[in-house]
PDB file of C-alpha atoms (C1' of nucleotides) in Angstrom:
ATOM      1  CA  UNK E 298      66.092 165.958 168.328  1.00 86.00           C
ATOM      2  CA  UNK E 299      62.945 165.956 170.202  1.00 87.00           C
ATOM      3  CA  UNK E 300      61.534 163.819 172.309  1.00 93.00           C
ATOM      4  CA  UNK E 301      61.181 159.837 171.152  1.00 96.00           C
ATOM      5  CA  UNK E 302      57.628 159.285 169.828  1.00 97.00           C
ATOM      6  CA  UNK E 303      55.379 157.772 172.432  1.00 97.00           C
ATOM      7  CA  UNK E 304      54.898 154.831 170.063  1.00 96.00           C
ATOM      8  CA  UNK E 305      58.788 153.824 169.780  1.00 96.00           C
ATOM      9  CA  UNK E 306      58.564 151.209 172.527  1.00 97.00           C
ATOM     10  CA  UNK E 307      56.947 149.972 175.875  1.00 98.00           C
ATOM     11  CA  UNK E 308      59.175 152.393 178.033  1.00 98.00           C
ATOM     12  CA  UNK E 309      57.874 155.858 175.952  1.00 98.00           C
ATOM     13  CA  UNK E 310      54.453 154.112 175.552  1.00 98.00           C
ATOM     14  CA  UNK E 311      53.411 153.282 179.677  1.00 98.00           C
ATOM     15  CA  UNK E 312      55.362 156.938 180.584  1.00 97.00           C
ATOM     16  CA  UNK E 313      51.323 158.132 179.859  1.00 97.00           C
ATOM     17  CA  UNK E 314      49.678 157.613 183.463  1.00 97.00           C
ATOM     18  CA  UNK E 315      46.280 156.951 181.552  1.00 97.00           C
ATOM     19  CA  UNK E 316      47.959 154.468 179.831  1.00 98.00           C
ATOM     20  CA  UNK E 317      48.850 152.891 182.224  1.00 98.00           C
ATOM     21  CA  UNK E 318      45.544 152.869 183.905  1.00 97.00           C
ATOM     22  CA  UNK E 319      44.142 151.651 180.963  1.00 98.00           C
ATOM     23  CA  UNK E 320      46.691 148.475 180.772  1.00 98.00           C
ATOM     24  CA  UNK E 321      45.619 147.669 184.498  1.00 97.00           C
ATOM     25  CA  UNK E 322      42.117 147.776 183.670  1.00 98.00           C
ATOM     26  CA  UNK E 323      42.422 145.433 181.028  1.00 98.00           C
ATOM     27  CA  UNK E 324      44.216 143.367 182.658  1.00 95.00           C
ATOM     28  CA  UNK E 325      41.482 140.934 184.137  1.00 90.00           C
ATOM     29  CA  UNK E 326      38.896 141.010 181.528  1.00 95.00           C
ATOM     30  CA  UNK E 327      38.917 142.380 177.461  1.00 97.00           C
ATOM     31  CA  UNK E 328      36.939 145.046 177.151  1.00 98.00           C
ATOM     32  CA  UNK E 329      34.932 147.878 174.520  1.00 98.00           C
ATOM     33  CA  UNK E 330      35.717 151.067 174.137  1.00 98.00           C
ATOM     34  CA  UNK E 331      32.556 152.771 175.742  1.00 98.00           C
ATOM     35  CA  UNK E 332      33.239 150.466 178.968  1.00 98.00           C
ATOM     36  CA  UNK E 333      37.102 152.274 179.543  1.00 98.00           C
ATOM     37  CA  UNK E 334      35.436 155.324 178.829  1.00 98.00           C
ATOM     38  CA  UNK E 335      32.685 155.450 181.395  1.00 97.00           C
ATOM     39  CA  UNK E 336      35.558 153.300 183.735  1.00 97.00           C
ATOM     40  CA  UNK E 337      38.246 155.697 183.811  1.00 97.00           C
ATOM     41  CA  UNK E 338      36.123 158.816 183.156  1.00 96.00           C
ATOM     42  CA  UNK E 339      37.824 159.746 179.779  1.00 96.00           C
ATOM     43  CA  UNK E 340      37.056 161.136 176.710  1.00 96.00           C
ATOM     44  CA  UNK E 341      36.156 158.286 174.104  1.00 97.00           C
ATOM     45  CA  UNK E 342      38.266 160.215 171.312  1.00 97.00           C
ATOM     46  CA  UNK E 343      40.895 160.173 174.067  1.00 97.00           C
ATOM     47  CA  UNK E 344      40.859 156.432 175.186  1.00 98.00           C
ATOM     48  CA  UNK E 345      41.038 155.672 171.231  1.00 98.00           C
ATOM     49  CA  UNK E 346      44.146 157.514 170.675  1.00 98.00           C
ATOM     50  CA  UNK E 347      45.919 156.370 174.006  1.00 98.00           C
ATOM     51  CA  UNK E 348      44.562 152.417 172.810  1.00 98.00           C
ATOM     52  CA  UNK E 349      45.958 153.748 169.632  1.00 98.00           C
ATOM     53  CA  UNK E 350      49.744 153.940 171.230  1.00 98.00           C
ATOM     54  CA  UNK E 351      49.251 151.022 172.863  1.00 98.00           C
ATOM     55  CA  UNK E 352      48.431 148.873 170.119  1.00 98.00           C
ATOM     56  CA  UNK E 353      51.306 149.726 168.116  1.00 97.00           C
ATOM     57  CA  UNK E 354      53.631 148.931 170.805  1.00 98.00           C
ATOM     58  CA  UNK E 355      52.107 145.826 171.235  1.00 97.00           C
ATOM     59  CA  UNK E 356      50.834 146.529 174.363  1.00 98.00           C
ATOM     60  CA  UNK E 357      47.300 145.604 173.586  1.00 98.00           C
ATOM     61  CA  UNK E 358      45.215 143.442 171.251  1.00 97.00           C
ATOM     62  CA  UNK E 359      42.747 143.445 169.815  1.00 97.00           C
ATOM     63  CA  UNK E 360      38.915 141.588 168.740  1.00 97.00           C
ATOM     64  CA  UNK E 361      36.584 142.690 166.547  1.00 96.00           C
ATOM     65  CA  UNK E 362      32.732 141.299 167.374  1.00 96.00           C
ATOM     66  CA  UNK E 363      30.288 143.383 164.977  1.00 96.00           C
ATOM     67  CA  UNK E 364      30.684 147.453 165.830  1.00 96.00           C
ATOM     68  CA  UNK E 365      32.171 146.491 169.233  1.00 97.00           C
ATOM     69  CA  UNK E 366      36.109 146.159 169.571  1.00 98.00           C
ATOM     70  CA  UNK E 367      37.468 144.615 172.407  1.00 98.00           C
ATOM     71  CA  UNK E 368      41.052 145.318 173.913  1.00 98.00           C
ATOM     72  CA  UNK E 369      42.587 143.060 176.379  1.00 97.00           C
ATOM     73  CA  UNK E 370      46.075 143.744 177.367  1.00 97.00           C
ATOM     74  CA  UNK E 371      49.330 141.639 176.040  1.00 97.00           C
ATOM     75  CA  UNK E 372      50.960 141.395 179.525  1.00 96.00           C
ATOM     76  CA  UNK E 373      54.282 139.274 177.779  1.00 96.00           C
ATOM     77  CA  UNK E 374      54.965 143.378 175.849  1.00 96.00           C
ATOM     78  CA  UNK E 375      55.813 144.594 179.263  1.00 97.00           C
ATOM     79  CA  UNK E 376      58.276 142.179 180.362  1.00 96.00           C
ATOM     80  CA  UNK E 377      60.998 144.200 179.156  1.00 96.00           C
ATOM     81  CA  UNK E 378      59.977 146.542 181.658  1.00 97.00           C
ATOM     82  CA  UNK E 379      60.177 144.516 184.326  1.00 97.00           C
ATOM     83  CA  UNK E 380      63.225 142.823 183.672  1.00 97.00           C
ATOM     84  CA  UNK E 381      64.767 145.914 182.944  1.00 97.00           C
ATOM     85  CA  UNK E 382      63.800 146.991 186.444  1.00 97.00           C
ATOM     86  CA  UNK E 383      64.936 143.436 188.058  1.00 97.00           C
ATOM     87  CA  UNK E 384      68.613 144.383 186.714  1.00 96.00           C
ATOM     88  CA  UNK E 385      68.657 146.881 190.385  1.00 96.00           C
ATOM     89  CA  UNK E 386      66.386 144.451 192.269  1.00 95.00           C
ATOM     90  CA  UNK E 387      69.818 143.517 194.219  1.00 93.00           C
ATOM     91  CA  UNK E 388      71.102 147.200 194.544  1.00 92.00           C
ATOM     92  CA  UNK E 389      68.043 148.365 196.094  1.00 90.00           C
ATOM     93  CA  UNK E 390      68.173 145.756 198.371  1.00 89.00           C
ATOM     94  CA  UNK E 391      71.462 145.776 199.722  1.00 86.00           C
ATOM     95  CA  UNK E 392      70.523 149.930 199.455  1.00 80.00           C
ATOM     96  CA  UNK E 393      68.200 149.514 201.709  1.00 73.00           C
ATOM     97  CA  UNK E 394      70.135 147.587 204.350  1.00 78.00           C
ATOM     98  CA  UNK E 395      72.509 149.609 204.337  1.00 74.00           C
ATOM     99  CA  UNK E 396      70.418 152.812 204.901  1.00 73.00           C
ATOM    100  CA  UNK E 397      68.787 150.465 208.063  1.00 64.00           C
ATOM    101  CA  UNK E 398      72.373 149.602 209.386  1.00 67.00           C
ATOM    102  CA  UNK E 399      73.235 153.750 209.499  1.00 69.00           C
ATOM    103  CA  UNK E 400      69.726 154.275 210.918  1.00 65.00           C
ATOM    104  CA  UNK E 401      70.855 151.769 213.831  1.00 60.00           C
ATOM    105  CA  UNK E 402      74.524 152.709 214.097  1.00 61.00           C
ATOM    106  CA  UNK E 403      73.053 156.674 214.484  1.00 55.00           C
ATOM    107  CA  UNK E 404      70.141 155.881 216.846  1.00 57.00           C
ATOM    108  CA  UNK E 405      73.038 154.095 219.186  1.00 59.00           C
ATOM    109  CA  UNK E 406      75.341 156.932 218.481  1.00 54.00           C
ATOM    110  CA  UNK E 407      71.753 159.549 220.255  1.00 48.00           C
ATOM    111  CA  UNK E 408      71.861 157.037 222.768  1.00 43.00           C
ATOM    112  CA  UNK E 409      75.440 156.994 223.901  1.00 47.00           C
ATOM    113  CA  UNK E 410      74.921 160.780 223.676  1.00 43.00           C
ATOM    114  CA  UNK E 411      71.491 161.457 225.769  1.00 43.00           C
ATOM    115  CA  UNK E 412      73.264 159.136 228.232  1.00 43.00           C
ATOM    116  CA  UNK E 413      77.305 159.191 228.180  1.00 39.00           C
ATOM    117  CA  UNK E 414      77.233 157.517 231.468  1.00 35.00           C
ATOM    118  CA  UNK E 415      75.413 154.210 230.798  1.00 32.00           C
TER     119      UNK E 415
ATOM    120  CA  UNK F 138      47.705 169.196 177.602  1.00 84.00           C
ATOM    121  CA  UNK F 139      51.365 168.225 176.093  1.00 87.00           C
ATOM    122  CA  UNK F 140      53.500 165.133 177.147  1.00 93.00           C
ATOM    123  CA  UNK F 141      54.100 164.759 180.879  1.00 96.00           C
ATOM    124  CA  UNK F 142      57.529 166.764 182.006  1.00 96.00           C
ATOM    125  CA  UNK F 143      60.337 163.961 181.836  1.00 97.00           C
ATOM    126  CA  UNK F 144      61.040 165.030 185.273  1.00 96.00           C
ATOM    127  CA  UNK F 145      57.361 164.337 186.157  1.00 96.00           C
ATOM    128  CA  UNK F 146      58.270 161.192 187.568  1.00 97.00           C
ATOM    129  CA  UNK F 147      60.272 157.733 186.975  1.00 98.00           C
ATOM    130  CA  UNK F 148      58.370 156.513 184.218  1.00 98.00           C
ATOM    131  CA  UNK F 149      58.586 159.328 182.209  1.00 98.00           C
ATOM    132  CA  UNK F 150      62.455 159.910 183.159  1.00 98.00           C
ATOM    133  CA  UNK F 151      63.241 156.015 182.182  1.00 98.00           C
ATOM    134  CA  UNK F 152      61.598 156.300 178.748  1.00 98.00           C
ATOM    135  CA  UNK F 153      64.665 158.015 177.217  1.00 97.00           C
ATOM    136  CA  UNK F 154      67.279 155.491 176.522  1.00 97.00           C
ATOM    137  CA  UNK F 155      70.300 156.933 177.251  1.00 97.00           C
ATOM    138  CA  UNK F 156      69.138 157.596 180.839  1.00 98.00           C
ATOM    139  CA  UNK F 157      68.478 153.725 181.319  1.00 98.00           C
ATOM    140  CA  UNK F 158      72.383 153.202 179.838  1.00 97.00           C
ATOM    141  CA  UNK F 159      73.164 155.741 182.571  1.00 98.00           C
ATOM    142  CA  UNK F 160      71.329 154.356 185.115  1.00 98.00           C
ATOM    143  CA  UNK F 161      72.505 151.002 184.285  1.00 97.00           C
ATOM    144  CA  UNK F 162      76.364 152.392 184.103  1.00 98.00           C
ATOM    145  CA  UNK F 163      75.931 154.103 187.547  1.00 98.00           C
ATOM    146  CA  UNK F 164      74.393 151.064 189.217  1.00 95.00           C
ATOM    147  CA  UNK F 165      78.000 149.755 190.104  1.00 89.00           C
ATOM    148  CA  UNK F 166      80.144 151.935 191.200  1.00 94.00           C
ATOM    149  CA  UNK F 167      79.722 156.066 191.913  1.00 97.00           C
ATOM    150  CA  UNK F 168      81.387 157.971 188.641  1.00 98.00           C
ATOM    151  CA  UNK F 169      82.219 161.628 187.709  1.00 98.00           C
ATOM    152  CA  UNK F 170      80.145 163.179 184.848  1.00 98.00           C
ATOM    153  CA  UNK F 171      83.506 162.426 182.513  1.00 98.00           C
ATOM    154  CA  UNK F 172      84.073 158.909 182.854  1.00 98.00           C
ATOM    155  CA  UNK F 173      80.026 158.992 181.748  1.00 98.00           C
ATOM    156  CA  UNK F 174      80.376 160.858 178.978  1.00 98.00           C
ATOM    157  CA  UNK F 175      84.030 158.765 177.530  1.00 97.00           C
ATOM    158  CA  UNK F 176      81.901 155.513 178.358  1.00 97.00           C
ATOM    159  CA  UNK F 177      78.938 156.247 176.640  1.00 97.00           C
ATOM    160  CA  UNK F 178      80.086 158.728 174.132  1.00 96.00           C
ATOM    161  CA  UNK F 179      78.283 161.219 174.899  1.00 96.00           C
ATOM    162  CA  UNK F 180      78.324 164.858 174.770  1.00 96.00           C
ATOM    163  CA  UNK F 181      78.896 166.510 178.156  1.00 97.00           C
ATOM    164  CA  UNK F 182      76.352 168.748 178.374  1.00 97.00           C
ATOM    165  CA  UNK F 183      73.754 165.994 177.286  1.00 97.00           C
ATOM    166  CA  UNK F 184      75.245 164.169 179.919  1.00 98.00           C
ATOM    167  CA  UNK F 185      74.765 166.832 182.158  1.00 98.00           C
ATOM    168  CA  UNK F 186      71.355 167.515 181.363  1.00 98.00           C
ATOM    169  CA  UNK F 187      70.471 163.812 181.621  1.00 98.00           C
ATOM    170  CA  UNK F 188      71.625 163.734 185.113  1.00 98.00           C
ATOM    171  CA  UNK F 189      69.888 166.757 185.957  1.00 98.00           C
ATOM    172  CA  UNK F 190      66.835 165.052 184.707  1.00 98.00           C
ATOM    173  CA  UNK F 191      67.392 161.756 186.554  1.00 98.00           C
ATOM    174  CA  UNK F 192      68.215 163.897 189.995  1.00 98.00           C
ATOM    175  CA  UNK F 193      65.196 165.563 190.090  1.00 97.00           C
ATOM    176  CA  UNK F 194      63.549 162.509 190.254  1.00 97.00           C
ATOM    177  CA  UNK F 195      65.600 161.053 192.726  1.00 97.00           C
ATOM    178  CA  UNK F 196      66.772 158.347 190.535  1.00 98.00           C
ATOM    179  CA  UNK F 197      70.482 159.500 190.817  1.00 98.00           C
ATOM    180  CA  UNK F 198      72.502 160.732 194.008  1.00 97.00           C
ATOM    181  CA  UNK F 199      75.199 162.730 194.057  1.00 97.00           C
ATOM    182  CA  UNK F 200      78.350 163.609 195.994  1.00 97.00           C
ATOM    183  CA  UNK F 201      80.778 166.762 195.272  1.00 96.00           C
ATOM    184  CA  UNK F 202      84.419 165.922 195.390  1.00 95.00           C
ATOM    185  CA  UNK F 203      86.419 169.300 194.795  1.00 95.00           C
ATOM    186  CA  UNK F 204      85.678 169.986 190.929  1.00 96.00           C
ATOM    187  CA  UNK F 205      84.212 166.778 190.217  1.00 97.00           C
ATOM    188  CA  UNK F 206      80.391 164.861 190.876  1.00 98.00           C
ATOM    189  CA  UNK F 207      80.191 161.324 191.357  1.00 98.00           C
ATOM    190  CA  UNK F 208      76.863 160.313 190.462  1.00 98.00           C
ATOM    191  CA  UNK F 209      75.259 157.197 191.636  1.00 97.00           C
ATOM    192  CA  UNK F 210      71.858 155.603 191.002  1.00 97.00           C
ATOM    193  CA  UNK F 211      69.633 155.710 193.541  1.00 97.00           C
ATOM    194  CA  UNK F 212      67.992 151.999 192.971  1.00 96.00           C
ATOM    195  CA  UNK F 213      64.970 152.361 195.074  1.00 96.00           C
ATOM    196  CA  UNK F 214      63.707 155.093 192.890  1.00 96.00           C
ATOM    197  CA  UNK F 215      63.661 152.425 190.079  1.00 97.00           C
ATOM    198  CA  UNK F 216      61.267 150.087 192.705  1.00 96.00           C
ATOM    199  CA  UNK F 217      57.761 151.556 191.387  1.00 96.00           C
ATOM    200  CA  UNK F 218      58.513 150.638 188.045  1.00 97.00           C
ATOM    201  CA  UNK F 219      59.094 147.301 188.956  1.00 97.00           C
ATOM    202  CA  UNK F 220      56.225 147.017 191.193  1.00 97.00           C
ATOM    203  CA  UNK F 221      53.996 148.439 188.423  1.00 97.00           C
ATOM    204  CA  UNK F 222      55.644 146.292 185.949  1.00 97.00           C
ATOM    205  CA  UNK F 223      54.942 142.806 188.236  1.00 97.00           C
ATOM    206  CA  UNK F 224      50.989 143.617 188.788  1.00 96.00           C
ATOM    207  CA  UNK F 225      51.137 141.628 185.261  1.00 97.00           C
ATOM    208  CA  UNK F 226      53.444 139.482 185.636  1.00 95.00           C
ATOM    209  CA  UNK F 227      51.230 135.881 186.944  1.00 93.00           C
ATOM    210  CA  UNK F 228      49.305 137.362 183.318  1.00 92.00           C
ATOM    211  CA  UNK F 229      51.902 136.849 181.286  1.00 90.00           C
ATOM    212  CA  UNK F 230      52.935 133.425 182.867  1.00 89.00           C
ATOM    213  CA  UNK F 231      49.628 132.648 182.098  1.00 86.00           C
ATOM    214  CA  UNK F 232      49.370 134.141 178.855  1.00 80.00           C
ATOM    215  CA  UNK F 233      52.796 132.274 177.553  1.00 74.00           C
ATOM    216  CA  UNK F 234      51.336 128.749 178.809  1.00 79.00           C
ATOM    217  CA  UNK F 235      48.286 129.146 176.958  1.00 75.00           C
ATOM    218  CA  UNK F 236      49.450 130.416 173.744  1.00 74.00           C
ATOM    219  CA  UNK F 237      52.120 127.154 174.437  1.00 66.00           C
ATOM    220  CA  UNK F 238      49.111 124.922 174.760  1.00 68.00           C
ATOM    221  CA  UNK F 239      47.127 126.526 171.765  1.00 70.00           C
ATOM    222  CA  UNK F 240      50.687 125.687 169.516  1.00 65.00           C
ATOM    223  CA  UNK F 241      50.993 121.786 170.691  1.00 61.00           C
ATOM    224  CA  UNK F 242      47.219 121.422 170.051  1.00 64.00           C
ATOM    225  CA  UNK F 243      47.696 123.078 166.521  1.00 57.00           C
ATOM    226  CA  UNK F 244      50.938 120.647 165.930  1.00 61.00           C
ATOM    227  CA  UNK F 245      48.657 117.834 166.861  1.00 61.00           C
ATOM    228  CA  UNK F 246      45.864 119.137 164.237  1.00 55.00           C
ATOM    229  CA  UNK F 247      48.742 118.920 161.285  1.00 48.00           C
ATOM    230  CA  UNK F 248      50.000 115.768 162.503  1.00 43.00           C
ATOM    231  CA  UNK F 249      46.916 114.152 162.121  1.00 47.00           C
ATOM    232  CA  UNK F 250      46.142 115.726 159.137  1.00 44.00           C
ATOM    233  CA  UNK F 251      49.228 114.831 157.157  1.00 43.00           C
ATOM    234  CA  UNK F 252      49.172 111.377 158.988  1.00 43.00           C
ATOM    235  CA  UNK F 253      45.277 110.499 159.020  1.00 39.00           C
ATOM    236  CA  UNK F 254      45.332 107.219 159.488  1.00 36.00           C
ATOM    237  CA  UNK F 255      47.923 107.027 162.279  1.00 32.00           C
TER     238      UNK F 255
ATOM    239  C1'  DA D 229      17.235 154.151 153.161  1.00 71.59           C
ATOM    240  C1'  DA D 230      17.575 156.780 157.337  1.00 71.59           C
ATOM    241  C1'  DA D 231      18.841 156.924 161.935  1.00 71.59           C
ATOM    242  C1'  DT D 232      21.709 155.122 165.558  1.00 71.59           C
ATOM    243  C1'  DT D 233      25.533 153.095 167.692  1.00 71.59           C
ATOM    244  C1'  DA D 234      30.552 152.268 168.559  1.00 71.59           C
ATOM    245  C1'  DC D 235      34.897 153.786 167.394  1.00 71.59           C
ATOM    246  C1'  DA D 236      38.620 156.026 164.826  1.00 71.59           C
ATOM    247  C1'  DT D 237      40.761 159.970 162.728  1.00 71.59           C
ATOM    248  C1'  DT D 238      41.850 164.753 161.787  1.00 71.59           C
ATOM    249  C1'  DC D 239      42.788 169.451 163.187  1.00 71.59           C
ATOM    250  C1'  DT D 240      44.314 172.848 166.327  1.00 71.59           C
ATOM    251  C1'  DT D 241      47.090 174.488 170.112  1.00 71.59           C
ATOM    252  C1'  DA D 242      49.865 174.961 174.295  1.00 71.59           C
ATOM    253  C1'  DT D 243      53.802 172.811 175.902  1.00 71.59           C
ATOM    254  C1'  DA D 244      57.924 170.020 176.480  1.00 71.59           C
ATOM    255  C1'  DT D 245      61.393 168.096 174.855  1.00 71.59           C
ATOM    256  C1'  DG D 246      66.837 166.490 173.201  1.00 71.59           C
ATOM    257  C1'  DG D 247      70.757 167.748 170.599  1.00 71.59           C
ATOM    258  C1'  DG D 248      74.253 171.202 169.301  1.00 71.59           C
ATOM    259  C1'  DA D 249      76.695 175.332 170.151  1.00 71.59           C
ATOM    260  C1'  DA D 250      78.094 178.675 173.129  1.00 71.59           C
ATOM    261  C1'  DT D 251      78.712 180.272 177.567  1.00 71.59           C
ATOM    262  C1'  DA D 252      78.668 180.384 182.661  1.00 71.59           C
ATOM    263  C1'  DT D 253      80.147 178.577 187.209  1.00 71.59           C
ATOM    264  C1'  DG D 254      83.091 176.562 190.485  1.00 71.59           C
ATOM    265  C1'  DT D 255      87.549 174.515 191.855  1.00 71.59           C
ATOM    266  C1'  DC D 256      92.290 173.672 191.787  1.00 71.59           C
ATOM    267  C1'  DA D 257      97.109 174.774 190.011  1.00 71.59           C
ATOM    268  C1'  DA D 258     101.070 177.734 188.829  1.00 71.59           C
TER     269       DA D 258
ATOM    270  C1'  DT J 176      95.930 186.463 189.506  1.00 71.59           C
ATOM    271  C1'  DT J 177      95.747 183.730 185.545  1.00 71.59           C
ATOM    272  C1'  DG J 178      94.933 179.416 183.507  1.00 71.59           C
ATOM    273  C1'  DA J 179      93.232 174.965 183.134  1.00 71.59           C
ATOM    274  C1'  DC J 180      89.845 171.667 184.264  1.00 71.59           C
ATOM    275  C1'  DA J 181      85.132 169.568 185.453  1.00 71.59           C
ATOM    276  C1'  DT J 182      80.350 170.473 185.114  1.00 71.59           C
ATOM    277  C1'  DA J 183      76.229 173.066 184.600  1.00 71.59           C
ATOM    278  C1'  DT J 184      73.244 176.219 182.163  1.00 71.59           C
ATOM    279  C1'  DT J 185      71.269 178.864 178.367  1.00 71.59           C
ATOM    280  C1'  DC J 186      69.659 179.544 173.706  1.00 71.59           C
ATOM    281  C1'  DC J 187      67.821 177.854 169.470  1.00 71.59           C
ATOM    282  C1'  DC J 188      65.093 174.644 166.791  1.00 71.59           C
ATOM    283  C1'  DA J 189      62.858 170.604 164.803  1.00 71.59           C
ATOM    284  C1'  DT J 190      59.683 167.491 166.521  1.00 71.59           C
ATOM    285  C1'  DA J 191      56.172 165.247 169.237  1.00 71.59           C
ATOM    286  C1'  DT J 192      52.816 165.220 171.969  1.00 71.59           C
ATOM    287  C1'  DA J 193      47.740 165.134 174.762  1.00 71.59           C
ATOM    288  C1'  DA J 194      43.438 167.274 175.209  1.00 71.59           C
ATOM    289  C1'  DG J 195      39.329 169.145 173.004  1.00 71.59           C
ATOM    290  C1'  DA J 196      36.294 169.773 169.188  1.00 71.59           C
ATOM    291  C1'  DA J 197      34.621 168.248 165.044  1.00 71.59           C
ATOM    292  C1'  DT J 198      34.163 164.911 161.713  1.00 71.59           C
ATOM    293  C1'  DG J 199      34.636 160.334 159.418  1.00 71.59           C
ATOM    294  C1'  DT J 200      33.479 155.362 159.081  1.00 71.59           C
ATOM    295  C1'  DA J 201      31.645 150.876 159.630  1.00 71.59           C
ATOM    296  C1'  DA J 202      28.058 147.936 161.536  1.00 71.59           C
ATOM    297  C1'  DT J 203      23.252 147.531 163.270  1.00 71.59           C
ATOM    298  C1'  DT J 204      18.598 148.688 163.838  1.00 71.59           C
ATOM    299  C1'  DT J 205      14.171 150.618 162.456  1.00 71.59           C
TER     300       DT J 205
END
DNA sequence: AAATTACATTCTTATATGGGAATATGTCAA
DNA sequence: TTGACATATTCCCATATAAGAATGTAATTT
């Protein structure tokens, strides 16, 4: 089996660095086409197809005004993300402790050394 | 230009479910590539290859323990992601409020409507 | 109607999978 | 040394890109 298609959920979808660019810069405002194009210095074909993926994962929306389409991004499709990511928010702390308290304990350890008489 | 490598970076290494079960299996305790593979029922080279994947983007550690590898996940690799994933995250707070709002208004439309001289 | 504007879609191509099967490597046991 | 055991690596293949070029389409203007 190859890869999972791009367009099979959030996770595959925001792997794309552009895409994710493009999420951020939608972010604030909804926007056209042409203004992520000349924004993030892409090819228009380009930003269509990556809004392309994005809109089928629910990642963006869309509104139509004339021969203008504006995007703005649905922030609630990358929640799972996030919560996905919260599930090691309490590893990475205690981690990271732990990594400070062998930092100390070996800095004492040098010290004790470049000193044994102190 | 074809997909970004998988072992690009995190993003692209988390998009591929089984790696999150695996990352989510090794966020507990250290394993060896067997209890993996019985746990998830997978194939051991897949499982293999997964790992390999996940190491090279430092989302896994490793220690060697005569013939076996316990593999543990390295949960600070996973903090980018969430970092990324929060930049949206006051949006979507926002977001869910207003579409909230937009559905009591639209209750209080019918309920006039079906009630007009309330 | 013809030209223009704003996007979307199609085609091609180089590249990277992930799974399955087979095989290689490294370590311990008899 | 010869097995047995735990993992890793290699090969093959169907599939899926992402970028670039070219073209299609719908709405607007002249």
């Amino acid at each position: 089996m190859a890869r999972a298609a791009t367009t099979s959920d959030a996770f595959n979808a925001v792997a794309e660095p552009r895409r994710r660019q493009i999420l951020s810069y939608l972010a604030a405002h909804e926007r056209p086409v042409a203004e992520i194009v000349t924004a993030l210095k892409l090819d228009q074909p380009s930003v269509s197809k990556h809004l392309g993926v994005l809109r089928s994962v629910g990642l963006v929306r869309v509104r139509c005004d004339g021969r203008q389409r504006f995007y703005r991004t649905n922030a609630a499709a990358i929640r799972p993300l996030h919560e996905w990511a919260s599930e090691f928010e309490q590893l990475w702390k205690h981690q990271l402790s732990r990594v400070k308290e062998r930092a100390e304990e070996k800095a004492n350890e040098v010290k004790s050394k470049s000193n044994p008489h102190s």
